[in-house]
Amino acid sequence: MTTTAAVGTELAIGGMTCASCAARIEKKLNRMEGVTATVNYATEKAKVTHGVDVSVQDLIETVEKTGYTAREPAPPEPAAPDGREPDELRSLRERLVTAVVLAVPVIAMAMIPALQFEYWQWLSLTLAAPVVTYAGWPFHKAAFTNARHGAATMDTLISVGTTAAFGWSLWALFLGTAGTPGMKHPFELTIARGDGTGNLYLEAAAGVTAFILAGRYFEARSKRKAGAALKALLELGAKDVTVLRADGGEQTVPVAELKAGDRFLVRPGEKIATDGVVVEGSSAVDASMLTGESVPVEVTPGASVTGATLNAGGRLVVEATRVGADTQLARMAELVEDAQNGKAAAQRLADRISGVFVPVVIALSLGTLGFWLGNGAGTAAAFTAAVAVLIIACPCALGLATPTALLVGTGRGAQLGILIKGPEVLESTRAVDTVVLDKTGTVTTGRMTLLAVHAAYGTDEAEVLRLAGALEHASEHPVARAVADGALEKVGALPTPEDFANVPGLGVQGVVEGHAVLVGRERLLGEWAIELPEELQLMKATAESAGRTVIAVAWDGEARAVLEVADAVKDTSREAITRLRALGLTPVLLTGDNRAVAESVAREVGIDADQVIAEVLPQDKVDVVKRLQAEGRSVAMVGDGVNDAAALTQADLGLAMGTGTDAAIEAGDLTLVRGDLRAAADAIRLARRTLGTIRSNLFWAFAYNVAALPLAAAGLLNPMLAGAAMAFSSVFVVGNSLRLRSFEAQS
């Protein structure tokens, strides 16, 4: 028995316009023998597992036969320094500009009688022709491709509707008076008497094209950013590294050239190039950019360190243990991509309905034409009824239903510090019943803060801050910075220490204004035979039980105080939790900190103790979200760190704090620019309101069509009235969307 080895291939797919396109390609690829494929519409990529007997070229040819393009992905191109758009977006924008510039006067002349001069019909035709042909070409091309494969989407509706409106207008202008007795030139009578010009629908053809093209352009811009979370993750790492050679020399090389076993130097303030083990030196490592947790990690020889974290203290020599795709950063990037592939892109409601609606309308139009011809009504009457069916079904209101509500809703959201990435996000907001809150940077400030000073009896608190703050001001350790900043805020300018020394892993010591000062762990004081008095021991124990970091202060051989340092809860977090509960959501606190810290924060903001999930590793946050979903919950996730990116993508709704990392922001569905957790409640309210508006728009857009289609088919609705009904439905949809401007954030 022969076993065929499996090969993994990634393809970049082009030409997809909706989620059904991805499903069609996926279905075709999976029909190939020995092929398993998943196609991601958001990232425009296909992940394929296949046997060695199936070549990459075979896969590409299968995709191309389906009507799309495929190629092996090229390395990501850097953004243009001048902010230029890529070619495909630039082409779409040029078509949009052309459509808007030419369609506006066409619509104006059709709607305002004062602008209808003697030859206005021919000017309208001249302006509308390039809109329907050149600007609308992407719709016609996609509709043709779909037709070849027996499918119908919104592109089919747009193409059929605009072509019918434009074609009928051509017939009315050129042939509408043919056969009139005594007419010498068909154009002459049309211009002189206006016969047939009442049945012009050039403004419908041009307007529909311009409106839908605008929505398609902004959709394309948003979709292009779908893979930015992965790019943001990978860009966190160091670009260059200083490698220590066997002869003792140093050489700076690109990180890609680093090999497992190499030893490299990490100076204070530099990023650690890759995962490894410390072989020399000791320091505090700031892992917040990767873990989202603000408390620094003390490392000494033998300690493991992670690539992309920041050396916030002393000089380190690290031996690389994992490089390239094996690093924790690379694995987190893979988690984000897996979460994206596992989360099916929401297909637009209009596309789902149009898959049935379009063929029905076309069949009804052809049936109407055949019925009236068979009953001897004459070619003109039959064609008029058939075109009326197509015109009333023209997707102007249908196409405006989503973009206008989204435009107004997102515009209002931007004013309130809420960014909604697209209409597919909105459907998730309706069902969510659980909101998972990352602690650090979301519920808390995300930075170490001096919370309290506990001075021994007879010791002045201001003097404690003055002496301890002066010594800590000379250190770059994050805890030291918190003490120094707190001292500066409360007592003002600080003296300059003398004989300053950093004691790795324990604290700092020096002379301040003639006093020998120690600031650090209790063990540092013990090395100088200084013991904390009972009152300070009690305060230290109480603070540590609440999850605070406690440091001791001593001078002149005597313990004087203990300082509480921690990540402070944001002032607005408790109110935000109350608002989220009012929306029917159950808040869950998720953190990598220990349970004592987590429960202390939960009590402070009003989260139940049984809804606290603590001591969660960064890579396990996705599993927590999956577990909650497996329990039948619909989960919203609020986070701000790189470690939250995969969980934000896995959640039914991801809300990224704008004060966080780019990776989290790009992975989220909603971005809260204000960095205020109360905005999460406002974002969900706004998203639900916008979704409700879209749904009501779609209902009325179809209601007009459904009500008028039988009248049109019966010959009781001529194309002019059909166009008027279509225009009214569009006005209604736009007016309904504009109501979102009145949305207000809760104060």
XYZ file of C-alpha atoms in Angstrom:
747
model
C 0.000 0.000 0.000
C 1.417 3.353 -1.035
C 0.849 6.453 1.046
C 0.895 9.740 -0.821
C 2.558 12.525 1.121
C 0.402 15.580 1.726
C 1.635 18.955 0.516
C 0.425 22.315 1.806
C 0.003 25.152 -0.697
C -1.252 28.696 -0.305
C -2.770 30.582 -3.236
C -3.684 34.232 -3.629
C -7.152 34.430 -5.185
C -8.340 37.357 -7.301
C -11.731 38.407 -8.628
C -13.920 37.478 -5.635
C -16.747 39.945 -4.988
C -18.683 38.205 -2.201
C -18.545 35.265 0.191
C -20.382 33.042 -2.311
C -17.418 33.417 -4.654
C -15.145 31.934 -1.994
C -17.597 29.082 -1.446
C -17.726 28.366 -5.196
C -13.927 28.208 -5.501
C -13.675 26.051 -2.389
C -16.255 23.641 -3.793
C -14.397 23.324 -7.119
C -11.044 22.699 -5.445
C -12.454 20.105 -3.061
C -13.857 18.160 -6.019
C -10.294 17.441 -7.143
C -9.039 14.040 -6.072
C -6.977 14.152 -2.889
C -7.508 17.894 -2.375
C -8.781 19.596 0.760
C -9.159 23.373 0.510
C -10.452 26.308 2.494
C -10.879 29.709 0.855
C -10.873 32.879 2.952
C -12.740 35.756 1.307
C -11.375 38.341 3.775
C -7.712 37.524 3.182
C -8.277 36.503 -0.484
C -6.267 33.329 0.065
C -6.827 29.612 -0.366
C -5.131 27.061 1.881
C -4.893 23.751 0.041
C -3.668 20.336 1.171
C -3.022 17.962 -1.730
C -0.973 14.973 -2.835
C 2.312 15.258 -4.694
C 0.560 14.071 -7.861
C -1.460 17.328 -7.888
C 0.677 20.270 -8.950
C 0.263 23.913 -8.009
C -0.439 24.613 -11.683
C -3.342 22.126 -11.573
C -4.830 24.061 -8.644
C -4.385 27.395 -10.418
C -6.026 26.075 -13.603
C -9.022 24.807 -11.599
C -9.526 28.217 -10.002
C -9.189 29.955 -13.361
C -11.761 27.624 -14.925
C -14.143 28.714 -12.176
C -13.795 32.298 -13.398
C -11.229 33.722 -10.965
C -7.470 34.203 -10.839
C -4.935 32.385 -8.690
C -1.210 32.637 -8.084
C 1.326 31.776 -5.451
C 1.391 34.700 -2.999
C 4.254 37.151 -3.379
C 5.981 38.679 -0.331
C 3.928 41.570 1.094
C 4.791 44.867 -0.513
C 5.660 47.786 1.747
C 3.171 50.638 1.820
C 3.891 53.365 -0.692
C 5.617 56.264 1.079
C 3.323 58.778 -0.552
C 0.187 56.871 0.495
C -0.775 55.867 -3.058
C -3.431 53.204 -3.456
C -2.666 49.866 -5.142
C -3.517 49.556 -8.830
C -6.848 47.744 -8.393
C -8.136 50.331 -5.897
C -6.876 53.204 -8.003
C -8.742 51.810 -11.033
C -11.937 51.456 -8.997
C -11.583 54.998 -7.676
C -11.104 56.365 -11.199
C -14.306 54.624 -12.300
C -16.126 56.031 -9.270
C -14.971 59.595 -9.943
C -16.007 59.260 -13.587
C -19.435 57.937 -12.576
C -20.111 60.678 -10.015
C -18.957 63.556 -12.241
C -21.079 62.395 -15.189
C -24.113 61.032 -13.318
C -24.849 64.154 -11.254
C -25.866 66.338 -14.240
C -27.841 63.448 -15.769
C -29.865 63.035 -12.564
C -30.262 66.806 -12.197
C -31.625 67.249 -15.739
C -34.063 64.360 -15.303
C -35.389 65.576 -11.952
C -35.431 69.369 -12.490
C -37.636 70.516 -15.418
C -35.952 73.929 -15.482
C -32.754 72.256 -16.682
C -34.413 70.485 -19.607
C -33.334 72.615 -22.562
C -34.070 71.685 -26.185
C -31.451 68.940 -26.584
C -31.073 67.819 -22.973
C -31.954 64.191 -23.826
C -28.923 63.824 -26.069
C -26.612 65.432 -23.526
C -27.945 62.987 -20.927
C -27.273 60.105 -23.285
C -23.740 61.355 -23.966
C -22.976 61.630 -20.233
C -24.701 58.405 -19.165
C -23.098 56.147 -21.789
C -19.578 56.109 -20.271
C -21.071 55.695 -16.777
C -22.960 52.550 -17.752
C -20.195 51.107 -19.946
C -16.802 52.195 -18.576
C -17.623 52.893 -14.903
C -20.024 49.980 -14.619
C -17.768 47.497 -16.403
C -16.755 45.622 -13.190
C -20.431 44.806 -12.541
C -21.075 43.649 -16.105
C -17.913 41.541 -16.146
C -18.767 39.879 -12.812
C -22.362 39.267 -13.922
C -21.108 37.613 -17.127
C -18.691 35.426 -15.143
C -21.453 34.411 -12.738
C -23.810 33.641 -15.620
C -21.236 31.346 -17.224
C -21.230 29.291 -14.040
C -24.966 29.391 -13.413
C -24.858 31.839 -10.506
C -26.478 35.197 -9.782
C -25.381 37.838 -7.249
C -25.780 41.548 -6.633
C -23.560 42.146 -9.675
C -26.186 40.415 -11.811
C -28.919 42.672 -10.443
C -26.861 45.789 -11.079
C -25.845 44.746 -14.577
C -29.327 43.640 -15.658
C -31.028 46.678 -14.116
C -28.693 49.329 -15.529
C -28.487 47.647 -18.916
C -32.285 47.429 -19.134
C -32.724 51.078 -18.114
C -30.072 52.239 -20.570
C -31.316 49.954 -23.358
C -34.906 51.126 -22.955
C -33.736 54.752 -23.042
C -31.876 54.087 -26.294
C -34.977 52.492 -27.782
C -37.137 55.430 -26.687
C -34.735 57.992 -28.163
C -33.863 56.283 -31.433
C -36.845 54.088 -32.257
C -39.648 55.244 -30.004
C -41.480 57.102 -32.806
C -40.664 54.719 -35.676
C -43.648 54.108 -37.885
C -45.352 57.422 -37.000
C -47.362 58.517 -40.093
C -45.826 61.375 -42.008
C -42.545 61.316 -40.089
C -39.549 62.079 -42.309
C -36.766 61.530 -39.735
C -37.198 59.581 -36.508
C -34.949 61.921 -34.487
C -36.705 65.021 -35.738
C -40.107 64.264 -34.261
C -38.626 62.941 -31.010
C -36.773 66.186 -30.379
C -39.498 68.492 -31.588
C -42.427 66.860 -29.797
C -40.653 64.985 -27.012
C -42.449 61.767 -27.968
C -40.955 58.857 -26.100
C -38.673 60.981 -23.971
C -40.931 60.525 -20.956
C -39.727 56.929 -20.932
C -36.055 57.789 -20.524
C -34.294 56.095 -17.610
C -30.783 57.363 -18.175
C -30.665 58.868 -14.685
C -31.575 55.485 -13.190
C -28.844 53.712 -15.147
C -26.203 56.317 -14.265
C -27.316 56.841 -10.662
C -27.464 53.156 -9.775
C -23.992 52.635 -11.225
C -22.505 55.581 -9.294
C -24.101 54.678 -5.955
C -23.201 51.004 -6.080
C -19.699 51.748 -7.338
C -19.134 54.011 -4.315
C -20.138 51.217 -1.956
C -17.910 48.745 -3.811
C -14.907 51.089 -3.622
C -15.146 51.580 0.134
C -15.751 47.866 0.611
C -12.594 47.075 -1.369
C -10.568 49.480 0.770
C -11.810 47.843 3.975
C -11.322 44.299 2.699
C -7.708 45.051 1.768
C -6.984 45.586 5.472
C -8.410 42.212 6.499
C -4.975 40.589 6.761
C -3.315 43.507 8.526
C -3.497 41.779 11.925
C -0.980 39.197 10.754
C 1.292 41.873 9.339
C 1.097 43.848 12.589
C 2.071 40.741 14.551
C 5.087 39.967 12.414
C 6.277 43.573 12.346
C 6.582 43.599 16.146
C 9.841 41.652 16.025
C 13.311 43.133 15.862
C 14.723 43.679 12.367
C 18.427 43.373 13.191
C 20.414 41.567 15.875
C 23.949 41.841 17.279
C 25.461 38.341 17.160
C 28.461 37.424 19.322
C 31.077 35.518 17.303
C 33.438 32.825 18.623
C 36.420 35.221 18.503
C 34.605 37.614 20.838
C 33.635 40.060 18.101
C 30.172 41.500 17.494
C 28.364 41.526 14.147
C 25.006 43.089 13.310
C 22.967 40.905 10.942
C 19.311 40.693 9.846
C 17.175 38.610 12.210
C 16.412 36.187 9.364
C 20.073 35.068 9.422
C 19.960 34.141 13.122
C 20.244 30.395 13.819
C 19.335 28.294 16.840
C 22.344 28.143 19.140
C 23.661 31.600 18.199
C 24.360 33.972 21.073
C 23.265 37.569 20.649
C 23.488 40.789 22.613
C 20.442 42.734 23.845
C 21.210 46.227 25.100
C 18.855 48.232 27.365
C 15.915 49.537 25.344
C 16.322 46.986 22.527
C 13.869 44.272 21.493
C 14.860 40.658 22.076
C 15.393 39.237 18.591
C 13.995 35.724 19.080
C 13.038 33.135 21.712
C 15.989 32.076 23.814
C 17.657 31.583 27.193
C 19.614 34.241 29.099
C 23.254 33.208 29.516
C 24.664 36.479 30.900
C 23.253 39.497 32.711
C 20.013 40.267 34.493
C 17.258 42.717 33.677
C 13.543 43.474 33.705
C 11.796 42.462 30.488
C 8.696 44.377 29.400
C 6.468 41.815 27.679
C 3.372 44.038 27.499
C 3.541 44.418 23.706
C 3.223 40.654 23.393
C 1.269 39.559 26.482
C -0.755 42.675 27.205
C 0.279 42.425 30.878
C 2.031 45.449 32.357
C 4.036 43.843 35.170
C 7.670 43.416 34.039
C 9.410 40.064 34.338
C 12.754 39.807 36.135
C 15.213 37.631 34.180
C 18.574 36.221 35.248
C 20.892 33.603 33.684
C 18.872 30.492 32.840
C 15.566 32.348 32.360
C 13.636 31.971 29.113
C 12.826 35.085 27.089
C 10.489 35.638 24.162
C 11.212 37.372 20.881
C 9.736 40.882 20.351
C 9.711 41.678 24.100
C 11.625 44.730 25.316
C 14.726 44.747 27.493
C 13.849 47.477 29.993
C 16.920 47.144 32.210
C 20.477 45.842 31.935
C 22.629 44.233 29.254
C 21.714 40.651 28.326
C 23.400 37.898 26.343
C 20.827 35.418 25.023
C 21.241 32.049 23.312
C 18.668 31.538 20.561
C 16.530 28.424 21.031
C 13.782 28.979 18.444
C 13.918 31.031 15.256
C 11.647 31.856 12.330
C 8.324 30.018 12.216
C 9.018 28.209 15.511
C 8.941 31.341 17.698
C 6.054 32.253 19.966
C 5.392 35.386 17.888
C 5.094 33.327 14.694
C 2.792 30.837 16.415
C 0.559 33.671 17.609
C 0.398 34.961 14.028
C -0.675 31.491 12.935
C -3.370 31.490 15.636
C -4.821 34.707 14.218
C -4.905 33.251 10.711
C -6.480 29.994 11.913
C -9.133 31.958 13.796
C -9.903 33.938 10.641
C -10.254 30.770 8.584
C -12.482 29.178 11.214
C -14.875 32.124 11.316
C -17.117 32.052 8.241
C -17.497 35.467 6.628
C -21.068 36.715 6.958
C -22.640 36.904 3.525
C -24.712 39.976 2.910
C -28.424 39.540 3.195
C -28.961 41.222 -0.161
C -26.626 38.760 -1.878
C -28.419 35.801 -0.315
C -31.809 37.011 -1.454
C -30.613 38.114 -4.896
C -29.448 34.563 -5.611
C -33.151 33.688 -5.892
C -34.575 37.123 -6.649
C -32.598 37.814 -9.838
C -33.488 34.658 -11.762
C -37.128 35.071 -10.718
C -37.245 38.674 -11.959
C -35.570 37.818 -15.268
C -37.888 34.863 -15.772
C -40.895 37.040 -14.894
C -39.761 39.705 -17.382
C -39.351 37.161 -20.181
C -42.653 35.542 -19.244
C -44.367 38.937 -19.344
C -42.932 39.622 -22.809
C -44.033 36.225 -24.097
C -47.498 36.462 -22.538
C -48.343 39.828 -24.083
C -46.882 38.895 -27.471
C -48.927 35.699 -27.418
C -52.083 37.652 -26.613
C -51.616 39.990 -29.575
C -50.863 43.092 -27.514
C -48.178 44.209 -29.945
C -44.413 44.456 -29.654
C -44.361 47.921 -28.060
C -46.863 47.050 -25.316
C -45.213 43.710 -24.576
C -41.744 45.206 -24.406
C -42.988 48.100 -22.246
C -44.458 45.675 -19.705
C -41.325 43.510 -19.721
C -39.040 46.505 -19.204
C -41.333 47.815 -16.445
C -40.767 44.523 -14.618
C -36.990 44.953 -14.861
C -37.080 48.653 -13.951
C -39.195 48.156 -10.834
C -36.763 45.431 -9.787
C -33.749 47.659 -10.436
C -31.613 47.369 -7.284
C -31.224 51.068 -6.533
C -32.900 50.959 -3.116
C -31.563 47.455 -2.571
C -28.040 48.650 -3.271
C -28.463 51.754 -1.108
C -29.986 49.890 1.840
C -26.694 48.749 3.337
C -24.215 51.461 2.205
C -26.294 54.452 3.288
C -27.104 53.053 6.727
C -23.492 52.005 7.129
C -22.241 55.394 5.956
C -24.425 57.324 8.407
C -23.932 54.842 11.252
C -20.162 54.693 10.898
C -19.932 58.455 10.458
C -21.843 59.006 13.675
C -19.747 56.329 15.341
C -16.532 58.081 14.329
C -17.785 61.232 16.035
C -18.282 59.182 19.193
C -14.947 57.342 18.971
C -16.379 54.090 17.545
C -15.142 52.553 14.281
C -17.274 49.853 12.599
C -15.290 47.893 10.012
C -18.130 46.721 7.792
C -21.739 45.568 7.511
C -20.845 41.929 8.164
C -19.831 42.957 11.702
C -23.287 44.192 12.595
C -25.066 40.848 12.463
C -22.851 39.574 15.290
C -23.928 42.333 17.688
C -27.546 41.255 17.754
C -26.956 37.834 19.300
C -24.040 38.403 21.698
C -24.883 37.576 25.300
C -21.398 37.384 26.874
C -18.634 39.991 26.807
C -15.099 38.850 27.652
C -12.935 41.693 28.952
C -9.151 41.529 28.872
C -7.994 43.076 32.158
C -4.818 44.980 31.347
C -5.302 48.060 29.198
C -9.050 47.436 28.908
C -10.483 47.417 32.423
C -7.255 48.819 33.880
C -4.917 51.551 32.649
C -2.250 49.116 31.461
C 0.609 50.876 33.219
C 2.167 50.555 36.674
C 0.994 53.256 39.081
C 1.908 54.194 42.660
C -1.328 53.514 44.516
C -0.432 54.017 48.193
C 2.344 54.953 50.618
C 2.275 53.243 54.031
C 4.715 55.088 56.280
C 5.895 53.716 59.635
C 4.823 55.535 62.780
C 6.612 58.871 63.046
C 7.764 58.905 59.396
C 6.637 61.725 57.106
C 5.005 60.443 53.904
C 6.355 63.369 51.868
C 9.898 62.529 52.971
C 9.381 58.889 51.949
C 8.303 59.993 48.492
C 11.135 62.506 48.212
C 13.943 60.075 49.079
C 12.508 56.944 47.432
C 11.396 58.885 44.357
C 14.838 60.454 43.915
C 16.534 57.048 43.948
C 13.948 55.379 41.679
C 14.133 58.287 39.238
C 17.631 57.121 38.317
C 16.321 53.655 37.327
C 14.552 52.614 34.087
C 12.691 49.717 35.719
C 8.884 50.025 35.122
C 8.126 49.718 38.868
C 10.768 52.367 39.579
C 9.202 54.653 36.985
C 5.821 54.289 38.720
C 7.319 55.325 42.070
C 9.281 58.207 40.552
C 6.274 59.520 38.605
C 4.074 59.303 41.702
C 6.687 61.180 43.768
C 7.081 63.882 41.116
C 3.331 64.385 41.017
C 2.969 64.695 44.812
C 6.152 66.411 46.038
C 7.513 68.101 42.920
C 11.200 68.287 41.979
C 13.402 65.495 43.334
C 17.038 65.656 44.493
C 19.847 63.918 42.588
C 21.163 60.719 44.229
C 24.820 59.877 44.715
C 26.558 56.487 44.569
C 23.497 55.041 42.808
C 23.631 51.268 42.240
C 21.189 48.790 40.777
C 20.991 45.472 42.640
C 19.737 43.014 39.980
C 16.432 41.405 40.924
C 16.244 43.178 44.289
C 16.064 46.961 43.879
C 18.268 50.051 44.054
C 20.485 51.746 46.621
C 22.292 55.064 46.921
C 22.796 58.232 48.900
C 20.155 60.994 48.810
C 20.782 64.234 50.707
C 23.200 62.431 53.023
C 20.889 59.482 53.738
C 21.837 55.899 52.734
C 18.608 54.846 51.012
C 17.378 51.372 49.997
C 14.295 50.819 47.805
C 13.241 47.344 46.687
C 12.277 43.897 47.840
C 12.256 43.002 51.537
C 15.222 40.750 50.764
C 17.316 43.801 49.853
C 16.729 45.233 53.310
C 17.600 41.832 54.814
C 21.023 41.945 53.199
C 21.630 45.079 55.284
C 20.187 43.425 58.405
C 17.115 45.657 58.316
C 13.744 44.139 59.259
C 10.281 45.488 58.555
C 8.407 46.383 61.769
C 5.182 44.539 62.494
C 2.941 47.400 61.344
C 4.641 47.489 57.911
C 4.582 43.670 57.687
C 0.809 43.771 58.187
C 0.360 46.468 55.534
C 2.584 44.510 53.138
C 0.588 41.292 53.635
C -2.734 43.097 53.135
C -1.537 44.752 49.938
C -0.094 41.533 48.505
C -3.332 39.655 49.231
C -5.050 42.198 46.980
C -2.563 41.456 44.208
C -0.411 44.579 44.594
C 3.338 44.751 44.043
C 4.925 45.920 47.329
C 8.378 47.485 47.692
C 10.082 48.515 50.903
C 11.863 51.807 51.680
C 14.624 52.183 54.266
C 17.260 54.757 55.094
C 19.923 55.162 57.705
C 19.584 51.518 58.754
C 15.829 51.604 59.496
C 12.730 50.510 57.543
C 10.538 53.558 56.952
C 7.668 52.580 54.625
C 6.171 50.173 52.107
C 4.838 51.323 48.731
C 1.942 49.741 46.804
C 2.364 49.638 43.027
C -0.161 48.101 40.641
C -2.027 48.489 37.392
C -4.838 50.900 38.369
C -8.479 50.342 37.377
C -9.821 52.954 34.964
C -12.248 55.409 36.539
C -14.988 54.556 34.031
C -14.740 50.747 34.133
C -17.395 50.161 36.815
C -19.929 52.341 34.992
C -19.085 50.531 31.739
C -19.804 47.136 33.321
C -23.190 48.420 34.499
C -24.048 49.553 30.959
C -22.973 46.239 29.429
C -25.230 44.386 31.873
C -28.107 46.678 30.884
C -27.658 45.461 27.281
C -28.211 41.883 28.451
C -24.520 40.924 28.425
C -22.716 38.849 31.051
C -19.234 40.330 31.696
C -16.299 37.911 32.047
C -12.855 39.091 33.217
C -9.927 37.380 31.451
C -6.308 37.891 32.463
C -2.883 36.329 32.686
C -2.430 37.733 36.202
C -2.874 35.586 39.307
C -6.355 35.003 40.710
C -5.910 37.329 43.691
C -5.187 40.265 41.388
C -8.023 39.321 39.036
C -10.636 38.964 41.788
C -9.544 42.237 43.356
C -10.121 44.047 40.045
C -13.417 42.183 39.497
C -14.746 43.297 42.901
C -13.785 46.869 42.182
C -15.676 47.027 38.863
C -18.661 44.813 39.752
C -17.911 41.529 37.978
C -19.011 38.326 39.717
C -16.210 36.150 41.108
C -17.475 33.111 39.166
C -16.994 35.087 35.931
C -13.247 35.598 36.493
C -10.822 33.540 34.389
C -7.258 34.120 35.605
C -3.716 32.866 34.940
C -4.453 32.358 31.234
C -1.447 32.139 28.939
C -1.554 34.388 25.831
C -1.961 31.483 23.414
C -4.802 30.022 25.530
C -7.127 33.017 25.244
C -8.528 31.640 21.977
C -9.354 28.379 23.757
C -11.271 30.293 26.446
C -13.410 31.984 23.795
C -13.979 28.660 22.020
C -14.995 27.025 25.313
C -17.563 29.751 26.012
C -18.909 29.366 22.472
C -19.133 25.599 22.963
C -21.331 26.292 26.008
C -23.806 27.945 23.655
C -22.805 31.530 24.342
C -22.423 34.196 21.683
C -19.207 35.930 22.696
C -17.968 39.499 22.328
C -14.299 40.074 23.205
C -12.770 43.402 24.272
C -8.967 43.624 24.239
C -5.982 45.750 23.316
C -2.827 43.595 23.268
C -1.152 41.484 20.600
C -2.036 38.450 22.692
C -5.711 39.375 22.269
C -5.605 39.448 18.453
C -6.433 35.789 17.851
C -9.178 35.798 20.511
C -10.676 38.973 19.012
C -10.842 37.217 15.648
C -12.265 33.974 17.091
C -14.997 35.783 19.044
C -18.382 36.350 17.446
C -17.695 40.062 17.899
C -14.254 41.585 18.492
C -13.934 45.035 20.072
C -10.399 46.466 20.055
C -9.348 49.357 22.256
C -7.782 52.051 20.075
C -5.117 52.669 22.712
C -3.804 49.138 22.170
C -1.575 47.474 19.600
C -2.113 47.600 15.836
C -2.518 43.820 15.781
C -5.471 43.954 18.185
C -7.070 46.868 16.349
C -6.825 45.163 12.960
C -8.131 41.845 14.336
C -11.166 43.477 15.971
C -14.531 44.070 14.293
C -15.141 47.310 16.173
C -12.445 49.749 17.318
C -13.000 51.972 20.363
C -10.835 54.995 19.606
C -11.491 56.674 22.956
C -9.859 53.898 24.982
C -12.844 54.158 27.348
C -14.622 50.891 28.153
C -17.955 52.739 28.238
C -17.532 53.074 24.478
C -17.964 49.274 24.221
C -21.578 49.593 25.363
C -22.144 52.531 23.007
C -20.547 50.563 20.153
C -22.871 47.605 20.634
C -25.903 49.905 20.870
C -24.893 51.764 17.700
C -24.108 48.557 15.811
C -27.484 47.078 16.759
C -29.269 50.257 15.748
C -27.419 50.350 12.413
C -28.223 46.686 11.749
C -31.881 47.346 12.488
C -31.843 50.232 10.014
C -30.230 48.077 7.323
C -32.818 45.371 7.807
C -35.725 47.802 7.656
C -34.179 49.346 4.527
C -33.914 45.940 2.878
C -37.484 45.104 3.865
C -38.904 48.248 2.306
C -36.655 47.986 -0.752
C -38.059 44.550 -1.456
C -41.583 45.508 -0.384
C -41.804 48.129 -3.126
C -40.613 45.601 -5.678
C -42.855 42.790 -4.514
C -45.902 45.054 -4.452
C -45.214 46.598 -7.861
C -43.964 43.557 -9.795
C -47.440 42.026 -10.281
C -48.752 45.406 -11.467
C -45.880 45.734 -13.925
C -46.345 42.198 -15.242
C -50.059 42.833 -15.688
C -49.287 45.822 -17.879
C -50.791 48.226 -15.340
C -47.502 49.947 -14.514
C -45.613 51.607 -17.305
C -41.830 52.072 -17.064
C -42.189 55.730 -16.104
C -44.277 54.907 -13.015
C -41.951 52.010 -12.274
C -39.022 54.423 -12.291
C -40.925 56.808 -10.007
C -41.647 54.000 -7.531
C -38.014 52.953 -7.654
C -36.873 56.545 -7.015
C -39.306 56.918 -4.107
C -38.042 53.704 -2.531
C -34.504 55.087 -2.759
C -35.519 58.362 -1.095
C -37.241 56.421 1.656
C -34.182 54.245 2.272
C -31.855 57.248 2.450
C -34.215 59.123 4.773
C -34.504 56.116 7.051
C -30.722 55.833 7.207
C -30.290 59.510 8.068
C -32.177 58.926 11.315
C -28.988 57.341 12.657
C -27.477 60.831 12.895
C -29.545 61.352 16.050
C -27.818 58.490 17.904
C -26.267 59.711 21.165
C -23.741 58.101 23.478
C -24.932 57.640 27.046
C -23.434 60.280 29.318
